[in-house]
Amino acid sequence: KDTWVELEPCKDFEQVDRNQLVDKIRAAGIAGMGGAGFPTAIKLKPRGNLTIDTLILNGTECEPYITADDILMQTRADEVIAGAMLLRHMLGNPEQVLIGVEDNKPQAIKALNEALVAAGNDTVEVVSFPTKYPSGGEKQLVQILTGREVPAGKLPADVGVVCQNVGSTVAAYRAVRFGEPLISRITTVVGEALEI
């Protein structure tokens, strides 16, 4: 049947146990939407001995011609910011929350900054940096925004950072806030076949 299951919305995620929030995200099928497909719930529950002091939302595009994250940030900036606050809460409120966006996305940068002002949020910082392939890679982005180098064979969490794609962030927010499973996403379609 093409019908919704009964959704379980959550209006105030700060009143919910973090483990329950991780379970909601896992059950909704949220995986890295930046390309790697790494399960989001695993990143949001780093090993107990690791201290996370920085959350990075990756608003770059991993390959040329992709514009899905750009459009998402332009049209759902408020949900990107709300998702940032959800993930921040789930990670124990790290000191820094950065949204890294390449400078070739001025409309997305503007929309995110406007959403921050509208939300009265001074916790999240939008950081614009020069467009240079492959800055969308997780380890590259961590180095660009924090100056920290993730050693070979290690994860960003080993240097105090969790990095999530903006699409994954919005999907996690919608999973918690509205109970929605991940069944759709913005995508990019390009090529000569599109010519009319």
PDB file of C-alpha atoms in Angstrom:
ATOM      1  CA  LYS A   1       0.000   0.000   0.000  1.00  0.00           C
ATOM      2  CA  ASP A   2       1.196   3.518  -0.745  1.00  0.00           C
ATOM      3  CA  THR A   3       0.335   4.867   2.704  1.00  0.00           C
ATOM      4  CA  TRP A   4       2.283   6.316   5.618  1.00  0.00           C
ATOM      5  CA  VAL A   5       2.942   4.343   8.771  1.00  0.00           C
ATOM      6  CA  GLU A   6       1.802   6.080  11.928  1.00  0.00           C
ATOM      7  CA  LEU A   7       4.336   8.836  12.528  1.00  0.00           C
ATOM      8  CA  GLU A   8       5.647   9.689  15.993  1.00  0.00           C
ATOM      9  CA  PRO A   9       6.566  13.399  16.038  1.00  0.00           C
ATOM     10  CA  CYS A  10       8.729  14.926  18.751  1.00  0.00           C
ATOM     11  CA  LYS A  11       8.318  18.635  19.437  1.00  0.00           C
ATOM     12  CA  ASP A  12      11.050  19.001  22.067  1.00  0.00           C
ATOM     13  CA  PHE A  13      14.026  16.725  21.368  1.00  0.00           C
ATOM     14  CA  GLU A  14      15.944  18.166  24.328  1.00  0.00           C
ATOM     15  CA  GLN A  15      13.514  16.340  26.624  1.00  0.00           C
ATOM     16  CA  VAL A  16      14.264  12.959  25.002  1.00  0.00           C
ATOM     17  CA  ASP A  17      17.099  10.642  26.030  1.00  0.00           C
ATOM     18  CA  ARG A  18      19.984  10.835  23.539  1.00  0.00           C
ATOM     19  CA  ASN A  19      20.003   7.057  23.045  1.00  0.00           C
ATOM     20  CA  GLN A  20      16.318   7.189  22.078  1.00  0.00           C
ATOM     21  CA  LEU A  21      17.114   9.922  19.536  1.00  0.00           C
ATOM     22  CA  VAL A  22      19.875   7.767  18.050  1.00  0.00           C
ATOM     23  CA  ASP A  23      17.387   4.874  17.838  1.00  0.00           C
ATOM     24  CA  LYS A  24      14.838   7.092  16.034  1.00  0.00           C
ATOM     25  CA  ILE A  25      17.442   8.127  13.473  1.00  0.00           C
ATOM     26  CA  ARG A  26      18.615   4.537  12.990  1.00  0.00           C
ATOM     27  CA  ALA A  27      15.028   3.300  12.568  1.00  0.00           C
ATOM     28  CA  ALA A  28      14.349   6.033  10.000  1.00  0.00           C
ATOM     29  CA  GLY A  29      17.181   4.676   7.839  1.00  0.00           C
ATOM     30  CA  ILE A  30      19.271   7.858   7.816  1.00  0.00           C
ATOM     31  CA  ALA A  31      22.653   7.293   6.175  1.00  0.00           C
ATOM     32  CA  GLY A  32      25.282   9.715   4.919  1.00  0.00           C
ATOM     33  CA  MET A  33      23.740  11.609   2.030  1.00  0.00           C
ATOM     34  CA  GLY A  34      27.009  13.205   0.974  1.00  0.00           C
ATOM     35  CA  GLY A  35      27.978  10.098  -0.939  1.00  0.00           C
ATOM     36  CA  ALA A  36      29.624   7.686   1.494  1.00  0.00           C
ATOM     37  CA  GLY A  37      26.372   6.259   2.898  1.00  0.00           C
ATOM     38  CA  PHE A  38      27.843   5.852   6.412  1.00  0.00           C
ATOM     39  CA  PRO A  39      25.038   5.287   8.969  1.00  0.00           C
ATOM     40  CA  THR A  40      24.265   8.602  10.667  1.00  0.00           C
ATOM     41  CA  ALA A  41      23.348   6.962  13.978  1.00  0.00           C
ATOM     42  CA  ILE A  42      26.888   5.570  14.349  1.00  0.00           C
ATOM     43  CA  LYS A  43      28.488   9.005  13.903  1.00  0.00           C
ATOM     44  CA  LEU A  44      26.133  10.467  16.489  1.00  0.00           C
ATOM     45  CA  LYS A  45      27.249   7.992  19.142  1.00  0.00           C
ATOM     46  CA  PRO A  46      31.053   8.133  19.138  1.00  0.00           C
ATOM     47  CA  ARG A  47      33.043   5.799  21.373  1.00  0.00           C
ATOM     48  CA  GLY A  48      32.687   6.717  25.031  1.00  0.00           C
ATOM     49  CA  ASN A  49      36.294   7.795  25.519  1.00  0.00           C
ATOM     50  CA  LEU A  50      36.168  10.435  22.756  1.00  0.00           C
ATOM     51  CA  THR A  51      35.405  14.075  23.485  1.00  0.00           C
ATOM     52  CA  ILE A  52      33.682  15.886  20.626  1.00  0.00           C
ATOM     53  CA  ASP A  53      34.279  19.640  20.698  1.00  0.00           C
ATOM     54  CA  THR A  54      33.317  20.466  17.104  1.00  0.00           C
ATOM     55  CA  LEU A  55      30.345  19.589  14.916  1.00  0.00           C
ATOM     56  CA  ILE A  56      30.801  20.325  11.226  1.00  0.00           C
ATOM     57  CA  LEU A  57      27.940  20.326   8.751  1.00  0.00           C
ATOM     58  CA  ASN A  58      29.293  19.690   5.281  1.00  0.00           C
ATOM     59  CA  GLY A  59      27.599  22.063   2.837  1.00  0.00           C
ATOM     60  CA  THR A  60      30.100  21.439   0.061  1.00  0.00           C
ATOM     61  CA  GLU A  61      29.492  19.222  -2.927  1.00  0.00           C
ATOM     62  CA  CYS A  62      31.786  16.226  -3.257  1.00  0.00           C
ATOM     63  CA  GLU A  63      31.927  16.261  -7.074  1.00  0.00           C
ATOM     64  CA  PRO A  64      31.630  18.895  -9.817  1.00  0.00           C
ATOM     65  CA  TYR A  65      28.138  19.561 -11.251  1.00  0.00           C
ATOM     66  CA  ILE A  66      26.332  18.347  -8.128  1.00  0.00           C
ATOM     67  CA  THR A  67      23.977  20.998  -6.702  1.00  0.00           C
ATOM     68  CA  ALA A  68      21.670  19.058  -4.371  1.00  0.00           C
ATOM     69  CA  ASP A  69      23.170  20.408  -1.128  1.00  0.00           C
ATOM     70  CA  ASP A  70      23.224  23.935  -2.544  1.00  0.00           C
ATOM     71  CA  ILE A  71      19.484  23.821  -3.321  1.00  0.00           C
ATOM     72  CA  LEU A  72      18.718  22.157   0.021  1.00  0.00           C
ATOM     73  CA  MET A  73      20.488  24.961   1.900  1.00  0.00           C
ATOM     74  CA  GLN A  74      18.722  27.610  -0.176  1.00  0.00           C
ATOM     75  CA  THR A  75      15.224  26.159   0.272  1.00  0.00           C
ATOM     76  CA  ARG A  76      15.387  24.499   3.717  1.00  0.00           C
ATOM     77  CA  ALA A  77      17.922  26.611   5.582  1.00  0.00           C
ATOM     78  CA  ASP A  78      15.683  26.666   8.661  1.00  0.00           C
ATOM     79  CA  GLU A  79      15.712  22.863   8.795  1.00  0.00           C
ATOM     80  CA  VAL A  80      19.507  22.792   8.373  1.00  0.00           C
ATOM     81  CA  ILE A  81      19.797  25.065  11.428  1.00  0.00           C
ATOM     82  CA  ALA A  82      17.229  23.062  13.419  1.00  0.00           C
ATOM     83  CA  GLY A  83      19.079  19.879  12.470  1.00  0.00           C
ATOM     84  CA  ALA A  84      22.372  21.416  13.597  1.00  0.00           C
ATOM     85  CA  MET A  85      20.860  22.079  17.015  1.00  0.00           C
ATOM     86  CA  LEU A  86      19.520  18.512  17.222  1.00  0.00           C
ATOM     87  CA  LEU A  87      22.907  16.999  16.385  1.00  0.00           C
ATOM     88  CA  ARG A  88      24.647  19.402  18.770  1.00  0.00           C
ATOM     89  CA  HIS A  89      22.365  18.235  21.573  1.00  0.00           C
ATOM     90  CA  MET A  90      22.947  14.585  20.687  1.00  0.00           C
ATOM     91  CA  LEU A  91      26.740  15.051  20.800  1.00  0.00           C
ATOM     92  CA  GLY A  92      26.720  16.644  24.253  1.00  0.00           C
ATOM     93  CA  ASN A  93      26.759  20.278  23.082  1.00  0.00           C
ATOM     94  CA  PRO A  94      30.202  20.661  21.496  1.00  0.00           C
ATOM     95  CA  GLU A  95      31.745  24.145  21.703  1.00  0.00           C
ATOM     96  CA  GLN A  96      31.768  24.790  17.949  1.00  0.00           C
ATOM     97  CA  VAL A  97      29.084  24.153  15.349  1.00  0.00           C
ATOM     98  CA  LEU A  98      30.295  25.073  11.874  1.00  0.00           C
ATOM     99  CA  ILE A  99      28.530  24.851   8.528  1.00  0.00           C
ATOM    100  CA  GLY A 100      31.206  24.734   5.843  1.00  0.00           C
ATOM    101  CA  VAL A 101      30.028  26.105   2.479  1.00  0.00           C
ATOM    102  CA  GLU A 102      32.125  26.785  -0.613  1.00  0.00           C
ATOM    103  CA  ASP A 103      32.103  30.394  -1.814  1.00  0.00           C
ATOM    104  CA  ASN A 104      30.453  29.432  -5.117  1.00  0.00           C
ATOM    105  CA  LYS A 105      27.148  29.032  -3.218  1.00  0.00           C
ATOM    106  CA  PRO A 106      26.345  32.651  -2.225  1.00  0.00           C
ATOM    107  CA  GLN A 107      22.567  32.116  -2.162  1.00  0.00           C
ATOM    108  CA  ALA A 108      22.929  29.167   0.196  1.00  0.00           C
ATOM    109  CA  ILE A 109      25.269  31.143   2.475  1.00  0.00           C
ATOM    110  CA  LYS A 110      22.789  34.029   2.529  1.00  0.00           C
ATOM    111  CA  ALA A 111      19.831  31.724   3.258  1.00  0.00           C
ATOM    112  CA  LEU A 112      21.675  29.999   6.125  1.00  0.00           C
ATOM    113  CA  ASN A 113      22.706  33.311   7.693  1.00  0.00           C
ATOM    114  CA  GLU A 114      19.144  34.630   7.392  1.00  0.00           C
ATOM    115  CA  ALA A 115      17.824  31.436   9.032  1.00  0.00           C
ATOM    116  CA  LEU A 116      20.297  31.894  11.898  1.00  0.00           C
ATOM    117  CA  VAL A 117      19.074  35.460  12.452  1.00  0.00           C
ATOM    118  CA  ALA A 118      15.406  34.407  12.241  1.00  0.00           C
ATOM    119  CA  ALA A 119      16.021  31.665  14.810  1.00  0.00           C
ATOM    120  CA  GLY A 120      17.986  34.020  17.065  1.00  0.00           C
ATOM    121  CA  ASN A 121      20.788  31.475  16.925  1.00  0.00           C
ATOM    122  CA  ASP A 122      24.307  32.547  17.811  1.00  0.00           C
ATOM    123  CA  THR A 123      25.570  29.011  18.400  1.00  0.00           C
ATOM    124  CA  VAL A 124      26.083  28.036  14.749  1.00  0.00           C
ATOM    125  CA  GLU A 125      28.584  29.691  12.417  1.00  0.00           C
ATOM    126  CA  VAL A 126      28.427  29.577   8.624  1.00  0.00           C
ATOM    127  CA  VAL A 127      31.977  29.443   7.264  1.00  0.00           C
ATOM    128  CA  SER A 128      32.578  30.245   3.601  1.00  0.00           C
ATOM    129  CA  PHE A 129      35.832  29.128   1.998  1.00  0.00           C
ATOM    130  CA  PRO A 130      37.269  29.030  -1.548  1.00  0.00           C
ATOM    131  CA  THR A 131      35.891  26.433  -3.929  1.00  0.00           C
ATOM    132  CA  LYS A 132      38.604  23.904  -4.590  1.00  0.00           C
ATOM    133  CA  TYR A 133      38.152  20.224  -5.393  1.00  0.00           C
ATOM    134  CA  PRO A 134      38.142  17.983  -3.310  1.00  0.00           C
ATOM    135  CA  SER A 135      37.279  20.172  -0.305  1.00  0.00           C
ATOM    136  CA  GLY A 136      33.996  18.258   0.086  1.00  0.00           C
ATOM    137  CA  GLY A 137      35.852  15.234   1.421  1.00  0.00           C
ATOM    138  CA  GLU A 138      35.316  14.805   5.153  1.00  0.00           C
ATOM    139  CA  LYS A 139      38.986  14.790   6.169  1.00  0.00           C
ATOM    140  CA  GLN A 140      39.776  17.710   3.873  1.00  0.00           C
ATOM    141  CA  LEU A 141      36.884  19.735   5.275  1.00  0.00           C
ATOM    142  CA  VAL A 142      37.949  19.050   8.862  1.00  0.00           C
ATOM    143  CA  GLN A 143      41.417  20.388   8.042  1.00  0.00           C
ATOM    144  CA  ILE A 144      40.067  23.444   6.184  1.00  0.00           C
ATOM    145  CA  LEU A 145      37.724  24.470   9.014  1.00  0.00           C
ATOM    146  CA  THR A 146      39.697  23.452  12.118  1.00  0.00           C
ATOM    147  CA  GLY A 147      43.320  23.078  11.033  1.00  0.00           C
ATOM    148  CA  ARG A 148      43.284  19.554  12.491  1.00  0.00           C
ATOM    149  CA  GLU A 149      44.571  16.653  10.427  1.00  0.00           C
ATOM    150  CA  VAL A 150      42.783  13.324  10.730  1.00  0.00           C
ATOM    151  CA  PRO A 151      45.526  10.664  10.794  1.00  0.00           C
ATOM    152  CA  ALA A 152      45.474   7.810   8.283  1.00  0.00           C
ATOM    153  CA  GLY A 153      43.232   5.004   9.485  1.00  0.00           C
ATOM    154  CA  LYS A 154      41.461   7.275  11.966  1.00  0.00           C
ATOM    155  CA  LEU A 155      38.095   9.046  11.983  1.00  0.00           C
ATOM    156  CA  PRO A 156      37.336  12.744  12.585  1.00  0.00           C
ATOM    157  CA  ALA A 157      35.965  11.769  16.016  1.00  0.00           C
ATOM    158  CA  ASP A 158      39.526  10.780  16.971  1.00  0.00           C
ATOM    159  CA  VAL A 159      40.471  14.490  16.717  1.00  0.00           C
ATOM    160  CA  GLY A 160      37.293  15.733  18.428  1.00  0.00           C
ATOM    161  CA  VAL A 161      35.156  16.356  15.346  1.00  0.00           C
ATOM    162  CA  VAL A 162      31.926  14.911  13.987  1.00  0.00           C
ATOM    163  CA  CYS A 163      31.150  15.803  10.391  1.00  0.00           C
ATOM    164  CA  GLN A 164      27.670  15.384   8.877  1.00  0.00           C
ATOM    165  CA  ASN A 165      26.373  16.257   5.435  1.00  0.00           C
ATOM    166  CA  VAL A 166      23.643  18.927   5.417  1.00  0.00           C
ATOM    167  CA  GLY A 167      21.254  16.484   3.711  1.00  0.00           C
ATOM    168  CA  SER A 168      21.831  13.901   6.438  1.00  0.00           C
ATOM    169  CA  THR A 169      21.305  16.627   9.036  1.00  0.00           C
ATOM    170  CA  VAL A 170      17.934  17.642   7.596  1.00  0.00           C
ATOM    171  CA  ALA A 171      16.888  13.989   7.275  1.00  0.00           C
ATOM    172  CA  ALA A 172      17.836  13.358  10.931  1.00  0.00           C
ATOM    173  CA  TYR A 173      15.881  16.438  12.018  1.00  0.00           C
ATOM    174  CA  ARG A 174      12.802  15.357  10.066  1.00  0.00           C
ATOM    175  CA  ALA A 175      13.100  11.821  11.479  1.00  0.00           C
ATOM    176  CA  VAL A 176      13.083  13.130  15.046  1.00  0.00           C
ATOM    177  CA  ARG A 177      10.758  16.131  14.720  1.00  0.00           C
ATOM    178  CA  PHE A 178       8.135  14.596  12.414  1.00  0.00           C
ATOM    179  CA  GLY A 179       8.865  10.862  12.672  1.00  0.00           C
ATOM    180  CA  GLU A 180       9.582  10.664   8.927  1.00  0.00           C
ATOM    181  CA  PRO A 181      11.682   7.839   7.520  1.00  0.00           C
ATOM    182  CA  LEU A 182      14.177   8.673   4.784  1.00  0.00           C
ATOM    183  CA  ILE A 183      12.214   8.040   1.588  1.00  0.00           C
ATOM    184  CA  SER A 184      13.117  11.035  -0.569  1.00  0.00           C
ATOM    185  CA  ARG A 185      15.858  13.571  -1.202  1.00  0.00           C
ATOM    186  CA  ILE A 186      16.826  16.459  -3.443  1.00  0.00           C
ATOM    187  CA  THR A 187      19.081  15.251  -6.238  1.00  0.00           C
ATOM    188  CA  THR A 188      20.910  16.668  -9.255  1.00  0.00           C
ATOM    189  CA  VAL A 189      20.264  15.646 -12.848  1.00  0.00           C
ATOM    190  CA  VAL A 190      22.655  17.033 -15.489  1.00  0.00           C
ATOM    191  CA  GLY A 191      23.819  16.253 -18.993  1.00  0.00           C
ATOM    192  CA  GLU A 192      23.131  16.722 -22.667  1.00  0.00           C
ATOM    193  CA  ALA A 193      20.155  14.369 -22.498  1.00  0.00           C
ATOM    194  CA  LEU A 194      18.253  17.137 -20.666  1.00  0.00           C
ATOM    195  CA  GLU A 195      18.403  19.496 -23.623  1.00  0.00           C
ATOM    196  CA  ILE A 196      14.993  20.140 -25.143  1.00  0.00           C
TER     197      ILE A 196
END
